[in-house]
Amino acid sequence: MSEQDKSGEKAARPGTWASLARAMASWRTASVTLLSFSSGLPLGLVWIAIPDWLRSIGVDIRVVGLITLAQAPWSFKFLWSPLMDRYVPPFWGRRRGWMAVAQVALFATTLALAGVGNHPEAAWVVGALAMAVAFASATQDIAIDAYAVEVLRKDEQGVAVGARVALYRAAMFIAGSASITLAGRVSWKWVVIGLAALYIPMLFVTRFAPEPEEHFTPPKSLRDAVWYPFVGFLARHRALEILAFVFLYKLADNLGGTLLRPFLVDMGYSDIHRGVALGTIGLFGTIAGTLIGGAWTTVLGLGRALWVFGVIQIVSNIGYVLVARAGEPNVMLMYCAIGFEQVTQGLGTGAFSVLLMRLTQKRFSATQFALLSSLFSIPRVVAGPIAGFLVYAIGWEPFFWFTMVGGIPGLLLLARFVPLGVRDPNFDVQSRPVARAVSRSVLMGSAAFSAVVGMGVGAALTALLTAVQNLRKTPEAGFDFATPFAALFQPAGVTDWVTLASIAVFGLTVGLLTAAVLAARSGAFYLPDEEAPPTPSGATGT
């Protein structure tokens, strides 16, 4: 590149503060940010407020535990996301239309809770309504995430991510902890009515939110809506390594944070100190970190931000090493460790959320973003049992050293597709020449075999984690893998059926992924050129 070109590029690119001001002044950014408030409300209600509410009116703790399964739709939202890529509501466009449908459902189901909240005998009705709220919320999240991918420009993504997390957390706090406090002064009935009323202004935001600048043709069939998002993503260079990176990038944070409350209890910190650290310092640290991380991703560039924040979030657990080594409670040290770790976690989340947007193809934004975010959430689910076993085996201080080592594989994978020094990596999908035709029968056979293997692996891992937990509880009984493995296929309750269904979904996803990898690598079943949406550069692909 000539010096003239370089100087021209430098002149054309706005400075740091100018680019941030331009992004924050955008109605696209403002609408996406405000809609995130609507996402946080139902999660705070279902996850935090409803269990507290039910227990406070005397509902059996076993029933309360079962009702917490209402959180399941957020984990399985990718199952119906292809429907939202394929079908377009008859009003307000493909994304805003689905948002409006979900928000009306959230208003109705939340309002319905007001009529049954003071009746312990109606706990199962509350549970059913909580499940309906969660399903409508997960549907809304699919639509809002897809809308954000499609409507935001690249220079707006970083700022939008930080602002979205801030409002999302604020909404969770209002519907969760603040609602519990307010219900003690008035009643749950009026609290729930107030929460339902908050969806009305959100519906107006949805109505007047701008449409994306590019319009994409929906898939022609439901089969295409399921198939093409997999094949399209896997046609990327180093796609499997990118998926592994999505899984591993936040592993150190997930392992270090999953048992934070028990850690502080074991270290002798009081209820008040734990509450201040986790409920106040931790909350504001995460929000501040995500705001900074999102904004500085725009300034540094996505590639550099992933490297800088990835290294910082790995070493942040050193604070917990010092807390463990102190031996006796040191409140200021503990507050500093929590604050530093939560801020760095937010930094990594800000950059990582921008990455998920860049990886998502706009035509299949609902399905692909739901799949990527679900893959991102898996380490949080499995981190707890793994962390418990490690702490039991090696103690707290070595455990936190281990979590830092656990973050290194993510950086090694990052080097594969974003080498050091690259400012903004290119994730465009390019069409592939046909290497060798793969027949439909081969694809179906490979998918079926991989699905069975995936279910077997899922069942084995689930049974292994249960066996490890049982060993911790009753070490004198010894390690027993066979009993929990056999129990998986003899479900006795709702929780057992959900576990079995999760294993089946995991296996089917593995099967579909295997078939998609074969199709993408051969090029024979790639998205046809006439199906591909136009790109700004005019290049083939999506």
PDB file of C-alpha atoms in Angstrom, residues 329-490:
ATOM      1  CA  PRO A 329     -10.552 -13.077  56.019  1.00  0.00           C
ATOM      2  CA  ASN A 330      -9.107  -9.948  54.431  1.00  0.00           C
ATOM      3  CA  VAL A 331     -12.158  -7.988  53.297  1.00  0.00           C
ATOM      4  CA  MET A 332     -10.362  -5.376  51.207  1.00  0.00           C
ATOM      5  CA  LEU A 333      -8.284  -8.025  49.413  1.00  0.00           C
ATOM      6  CA  MET A 334     -11.426 -10.040  48.690  1.00  0.00           C
ATOM      7  CA  TYR A 335     -13.309  -6.998  47.360  1.00  0.00           C
ATOM      8  CA  CYS A 336     -10.389  -6.112  45.084  1.00  0.00           C
ATOM      9  CA  ALA A 337     -10.117  -9.692  43.802  1.00  0.00           C
ATOM     10  CA  ILE A 338     -13.854  -9.871  43.025  1.00  0.00           C
ATOM     11  CA  GLY A 339     -13.897  -6.449  41.388  1.00  0.00           C
ATOM     12  CA  PHE A 340     -10.826  -7.100  39.233  1.00  0.00           C
ATOM     13  CA  GLU A 341     -12.016 -10.530  38.101  1.00  0.00           C
ATOM     14  CA  GLN A 342     -15.535  -9.329  37.263  1.00  0.00           C
ATOM     15  CA  VAL A 343     -14.260  -6.341  35.299  1.00  0.00           C
ATOM     16  CA  THR A 344     -11.909  -8.534  33.264  1.00  0.00           C
ATOM     17  CA  GLN A 345     -14.688 -11.057  32.719  1.00  0.00           C
ATOM     18  CA  GLY A 346     -16.773  -8.221  31.299  1.00  0.00           C
ATOM     19  CA  LEU A 347     -13.907  -7.143  29.026  1.00  0.00           C
ATOM     20  CA  GLY A 348     -13.714 -10.630  27.526  1.00  0.00           C
ATOM     21  CA  THR A 349     -17.492 -10.847  27.206  1.00  0.00           C
ATOM     22  CA  GLY A 350     -17.612  -7.535  25.325  1.00  0.00           C
ATOM     23  CA  ALA A 351     -15.092  -8.643  22.691  1.00  0.00           C
ATOM     24  CA  PHE A 352     -16.500 -12.157  22.512  1.00  0.00           C
ATOM     25  CA  SER A 353     -20.059 -10.925  21.920  1.00  0.00           C
ATOM     26  CA  VAL A 354     -18.830  -8.872  18.973  1.00  0.00           C
ATOM     27  CA  LEU A 355     -17.138 -12.011  17.629  1.00  0.00           C
ATOM     28  CA  LEU A 356     -20.432 -13.939  17.745  1.00  0.00           C
ATOM     29  CA  MET A 357     -22.089 -11.166  15.732  1.00  0.00           C
ATOM     30  CA  ARG A 358     -19.318 -11.215  13.129  1.00  0.00           C
ATOM     31  CA  LEU A 359     -19.470 -15.015  12.835  1.00  0.00           C
ATOM     32  CA  THR A 360     -23.227 -15.041  12.204  1.00  0.00           C
ATOM     33  CA  GLN A 361     -24.474 -14.976   8.626  1.00  0.00           C
ATOM     34  CA  LYS A 362     -27.281 -12.442   8.395  1.00  0.00           C
ATOM     35  CA  ARG A 363     -29.600 -14.606   6.331  1.00  0.00           C
ATOM     36  CA  PHE A 364     -29.622 -17.278   9.046  1.00  0.00           C
ATOM     37  CA  SER A 365     -28.968 -14.970  11.987  1.00  0.00           C
ATOM     38  CA  ALA A 366     -31.683 -16.478  14.209  1.00  0.00           C
ATOM     39  CA  THR A 367     -30.444 -20.070  13.941  1.00  0.00           C
ATOM     40  CA  GLN A 368     -26.708 -19.452  13.836  1.00  0.00           C
ATOM     41  CA  PHE A 369     -26.598 -16.976  16.720  1.00  0.00           C
ATOM     42  CA  ALA A 370     -28.800 -19.255  18.845  1.00  0.00           C
ATOM     43  CA  LEU A 371     -26.481 -22.191  18.139  1.00  0.00           C
ATOM     44  CA  LEU A 372     -23.315 -20.212  18.878  1.00  0.00           C
ATOM     45  CA  SER A 373     -24.707 -18.743  22.100  1.00  0.00           C
ATOM     46  CA  SER A 374     -25.879 -22.205  23.206  1.00  0.00           C
ATOM     47  CA  LEU A 375     -22.404 -23.615  22.549  1.00  0.00           C
ATOM     48  CA  PHE A 376     -20.965 -20.708  24.521  1.00  0.00           C
ATOM     49  CA  SER A 377     -23.237 -21.547  27.496  1.00  0.00           C
ATOM     50  CA  ILE A 378     -22.299 -25.252  27.713  1.00  0.00           C
ATOM     51  CA  PRO A 379     -19.075 -24.660  29.725  1.00  0.00           C
ATOM     52  CA  ARG A 380     -21.113 -22.831  32.380  1.00  0.00           C
ATOM     53  CA  VAL A 381     -23.275 -25.939  32.799  1.00  0.00           C
ATOM     54  CA  VAL A 382     -20.436 -28.480  33.064  1.00  0.00           C
ATOM     55  CA  ALA A 383     -18.030 -26.236  34.998  1.00  0.00           C
ATOM     56  CA  GLY A 384     -19.769 -26.744  38.351  1.00  0.00           C
ATOM     57  CA  PRO A 385     -19.309 -30.513  38.742  1.00  0.00           C
ATOM     58  CA  ILE A 386     -15.772 -30.372  37.309  1.00  0.00           C
ATOM     59  CA  ALA A 387     -14.798 -27.521  39.640  1.00  0.00           C
ATOM     60  CA  GLY A 388     -16.295 -29.286  42.673  1.00  0.00           C
ATOM     61  CA  PHE A 389     -14.303 -32.434  42.009  1.00  0.00           C
ATOM     62  CA  LEU A 390     -11.067 -30.488  41.460  1.00  0.00           C
ATOM     63  CA  VAL A 391     -11.454 -28.437  44.646  1.00  0.00           C
ATOM     64  CA  TYR A 392     -12.203 -31.588  46.594  1.00  0.00           C
ATOM     65  CA  ALA A 393      -9.088 -33.247  45.160  1.00  0.00           C
ATOM     66  CA  ILE A 394      -6.488 -30.451  45.202  1.00  0.00           C
ATOM     67  CA  GLY A 395      -7.823 -27.551  47.337  1.00  0.00           C
ATOM     68  CA  TRP A 396      -8.717 -23.950  46.548  1.00  0.00           C
ATOM     69  CA  GLU A 397      -5.343 -22.358  45.790  1.00  0.00           C
ATOM     70  CA  PRO A 398      -4.139 -25.044  43.332  1.00  0.00           C
ATOM     71  CA  PHE A 399      -7.620 -25.015  41.792  1.00  0.00           C
ATOM     72  CA  PHE A 400      -7.384 -21.326  40.873  1.00  0.00           C
ATOM     73  CA  TRP A 401      -3.897 -21.866  39.422  1.00  0.00           C
ATOM     74  CA  PHE A 402      -5.423 -24.669  37.347  1.00  0.00           C
ATOM     75  CA  THR A 403      -8.202 -22.403  36.037  1.00  0.00           C
ATOM     76  CA  MET A 404      -5.589 -20.048  34.616  1.00  0.00           C
ATOM     77  CA  VAL A 405      -3.893 -22.924  32.813  1.00  0.00           C
ATOM     78  CA  GLY A 406      -7.342 -23.941  31.523  1.00  0.00           C
ATOM     79  CA  GLY A 407      -7.598 -20.682  29.590  1.00  0.00           C
ATOM     80  CA  ILE A 408      -4.493 -21.340  27.471  1.00  0.00           C
ATOM     81  CA  PRO A 409      -6.109 -23.770  24.934  1.00  0.00           C
ATOM     82  CA  GLY A 410      -8.547 -21.024  23.954  1.00  0.00           C
ATOM     83  CA  LEU A 411      -5.683 -18.667  23.114  1.00  0.00           C
ATOM     84  CA  LEU A 412      -3.901 -21.395  21.137  1.00  0.00           C
ATOM     85  CA  LEU A 413      -7.036 -21.864  19.042  1.00  0.00           C
ATOM     86  CA  LEU A 414      -7.371 -18.097  18.653  1.00  0.00           C
ATOM     87  CA  ALA A 415      -3.898 -18.034  17.093  1.00  0.00           C
ATOM     88  CA  ARG A 416      -5.128 -20.443  14.415  1.00  0.00           C
ATOM     89  CA  PHE A 417      -7.664 -18.059  12.893  1.00  0.00           C
ATOM     90  CA  VAL A 418      -6.651 -14.656  14.341  1.00  0.00           C
ATOM     91  CA  PRO A 419      -2.827 -14.406  14.386  1.00  0.00           C
ATOM     92  CA  LEU A 420      -1.247 -11.868  16.733  1.00  0.00           C
ATOM     93  CA  GLY A 421      -1.360  -8.347  15.337  1.00  0.00           C
ATOM     94  CA  VAL A 422      -4.406  -8.812  13.091  1.00  0.00           C
ATOM     95  CA  ARG A 423      -6.787  -5.941  13.759  1.00  0.00           C
ATOM     96  CA  ASP A 424     -10.035  -7.144  12.169  1.00  0.00           C
ATOM     97  CA  PRO A 425     -10.147 -10.753  10.952  1.00  0.00           C
ATOM     98  CA  ASN A 426     -12.239 -11.571   7.891  1.00  0.00           C
ATOM     99  CA  PHE A 427     -14.985 -14.134   8.528  1.00  0.00           C
ATOM    100  CA  ASP A 428     -16.694 -13.943   5.140  1.00  0.00           C
ATOM    101  CA  VAL A 429     -17.926 -17.288   3.838  1.00  0.00           C
ATOM    102  CA  GLN A 430     -16.551 -18.155   0.438  1.00  0.00           C
ATOM    103  CA  SER A 431     -18.103 -20.635  -1.963  1.00  0.00           C
ATOM    104  CA  ARG A 432     -16.178 -23.900  -2.263  1.00  0.00           C
ATOM    105  CA  PRO A 433     -15.443 -25.858  -5.415  1.00  0.00           C
ATOM    106  CA  VAL A 434     -16.904 -29.342  -5.412  1.00  0.00           C
ATOM    107  CA  ALA A 435     -14.144 -31.651  -4.181  1.00  0.00           C
ATOM    108  CA  ARG A 436     -15.928 -34.985  -4.233  1.00  0.00           C
ATOM    109  CA  ALA A 437     -19.653 -35.602  -4.369  1.00  0.00           C
ATOM    110  CA  VAL A 438     -21.158 -36.929  -1.152  1.00  0.00           C
ATOM    111  CA  SER A 439     -24.333 -38.887  -1.687  1.00  0.00           C
ATOM    112  CA  ARG A 440     -27.445 -38.381   0.402  1.00  0.00           C
ATOM    113  CA  SER A 441     -27.199 -41.920   1.745  1.00  0.00           C
ATOM    114  CA  VAL A 442     -23.632 -41.322   2.963  1.00  0.00           C
ATOM    115  CA  LEU A 443     -24.691 -38.104   4.660  1.00  0.00           C
ATOM    116  CA  MET A 444     -27.675 -39.749   6.357  1.00  0.00           C
ATOM    117  CA  GLY A 445     -25.637 -42.782   7.432  1.00  0.00           C
ATOM    118  CA  SER A 446     -22.855 -40.628   8.831  1.00  0.00           C
ATOM    119  CA  ALA A 447     -25.368 -38.428  10.639  1.00  0.00           C
ATOM    120  CA  ALA A 448     -27.157 -41.423  12.188  1.00  0.00           C
ATOM    121  CA  PHE A 449     -23.912 -43.039  13.343  1.00  0.00           C
ATOM    122  CA  SER A 450     -22.586 -39.778  14.800  1.00  0.00           C
ATOM    123  CA  ALA A 451     -25.905 -39.119  16.557  1.00  0.00           C
ATOM    124  CA  VAL A 452     -25.741 -42.495  18.284  1.00  0.00           C
ATOM    125  CA  VAL A 453     -22.116 -41.906  19.284  1.00  0.00           C
ATOM    126  CA  GLY A 454     -23.004 -38.414  20.496  1.00  0.00           C
ATOM    127  CA  MET A 455     -25.830 -39.724  22.650  1.00  0.00           C
ATOM    128  CA  GLY A 456     -23.500 -42.358  24.083  1.00  0.00           C
ATOM    129  CA  VAL A 457     -20.843 -39.789  24.899  1.00  0.00           C
ATOM    130  CA  GLY A 458     -23.433 -37.449  26.405  1.00  0.00           C
ATOM    131  CA  ALA A 459     -24.871 -40.224  28.557  1.00  0.00           C
ATOM    132  CA  ALA A 460     -21.401 -41.337  29.684  1.00  0.00           C
ATOM    133  CA  LEU A 461     -20.346 -37.807  30.650  1.00  0.00           C
ATOM    134  CA  THR A 462     -23.606 -37.197  32.529  1.00  0.00           C
ATOM    135  CA  ALA A 463     -23.241 -40.469  34.417  1.00  0.00           C
ATOM    136  CA  LEU A 464     -19.569 -39.718  35.130  1.00  0.00           C
ATOM    137  CA  LEU A 465     -20.400 -36.340  36.650  1.00  0.00           C
ATOM    138  CA  THR A 466     -23.134 -37.927  38.783  1.00  0.00           C
ATOM    139  CA  ALA A 467     -20.744 -40.652  39.916  1.00  0.00           C
ATOM    140  CA  VAL A 468     -18.141 -38.043  40.888  1.00  0.00           C
ATOM    141  CA  GLN A 469     -20.747 -36.090  42.868  1.00  0.00           C
ATOM    142  CA  ASN A 470     -21.861 -39.285  44.638  1.00  0.00           C
ATOM    143  CA  LEU A 471     -18.244 -40.107  45.466  1.00  0.00           C
ATOM    144  CA  ARG A 472     -17.827 -36.720  47.131  1.00  0.00           C
ATOM    145  CA  LYS A 473     -20.986 -37.222  49.199  1.00  0.00           C
ATOM    146  CA  THR A 474     -20.285 -40.817  50.245  1.00  0.00           C
ATOM    147  CA  PRO A 475     -16.607 -41.633  49.659  1.00  0.00           C
ATOM    148  CA  GLU A 476     -16.926 -44.861  51.649  1.00  0.00           C
ATOM    149  CA  ALA A 477     -19.255 -46.283  48.954  1.00  0.00           C
ATOM    150  CA  GLY A 478     -16.522 -46.034  46.320  1.00  0.00           C
ATOM    151  CA  PHE A 479     -16.755 -44.946  42.696  1.00  0.00           C
ATOM    152  CA  ASP A 480     -19.885 -46.330  40.984  1.00  0.00           C
ATOM    153  CA  PHE A 481     -20.373 -45.460  37.319  1.00  0.00           C
ATOM    154  CA  ALA A 482     -22.790 -48.225  36.310  1.00  0.00           C
ATOM    155  CA  THR A 483     -25.673 -47.240  38.597  1.00  0.00           C
ATOM    156  CA  PRO A 484     -26.087 -43.615  37.444  1.00  0.00           C
ATOM    157  CA  PHE A 485     -25.550 -44.700  33.825  1.00  0.00           C
ATOM    158  CA  ALA A 486     -28.366 -47.262  34.047  1.00  0.00           C
ATOM    159  CA  ALA A 487     -30.587 -44.764  35.890  1.00  0.00           C
ATOM    160  CA  LEU A 488     -30.431 -42.395  32.903  1.00  0.00           C
ATOM    161  CA  PHE A 489     -32.543 -44.823  30.877  1.00  0.00           C
ATOM    162  CA  GLN A 490     -35.065 -45.373  33.675  1.00  0.00           C
TER     163      GLN A 490
END
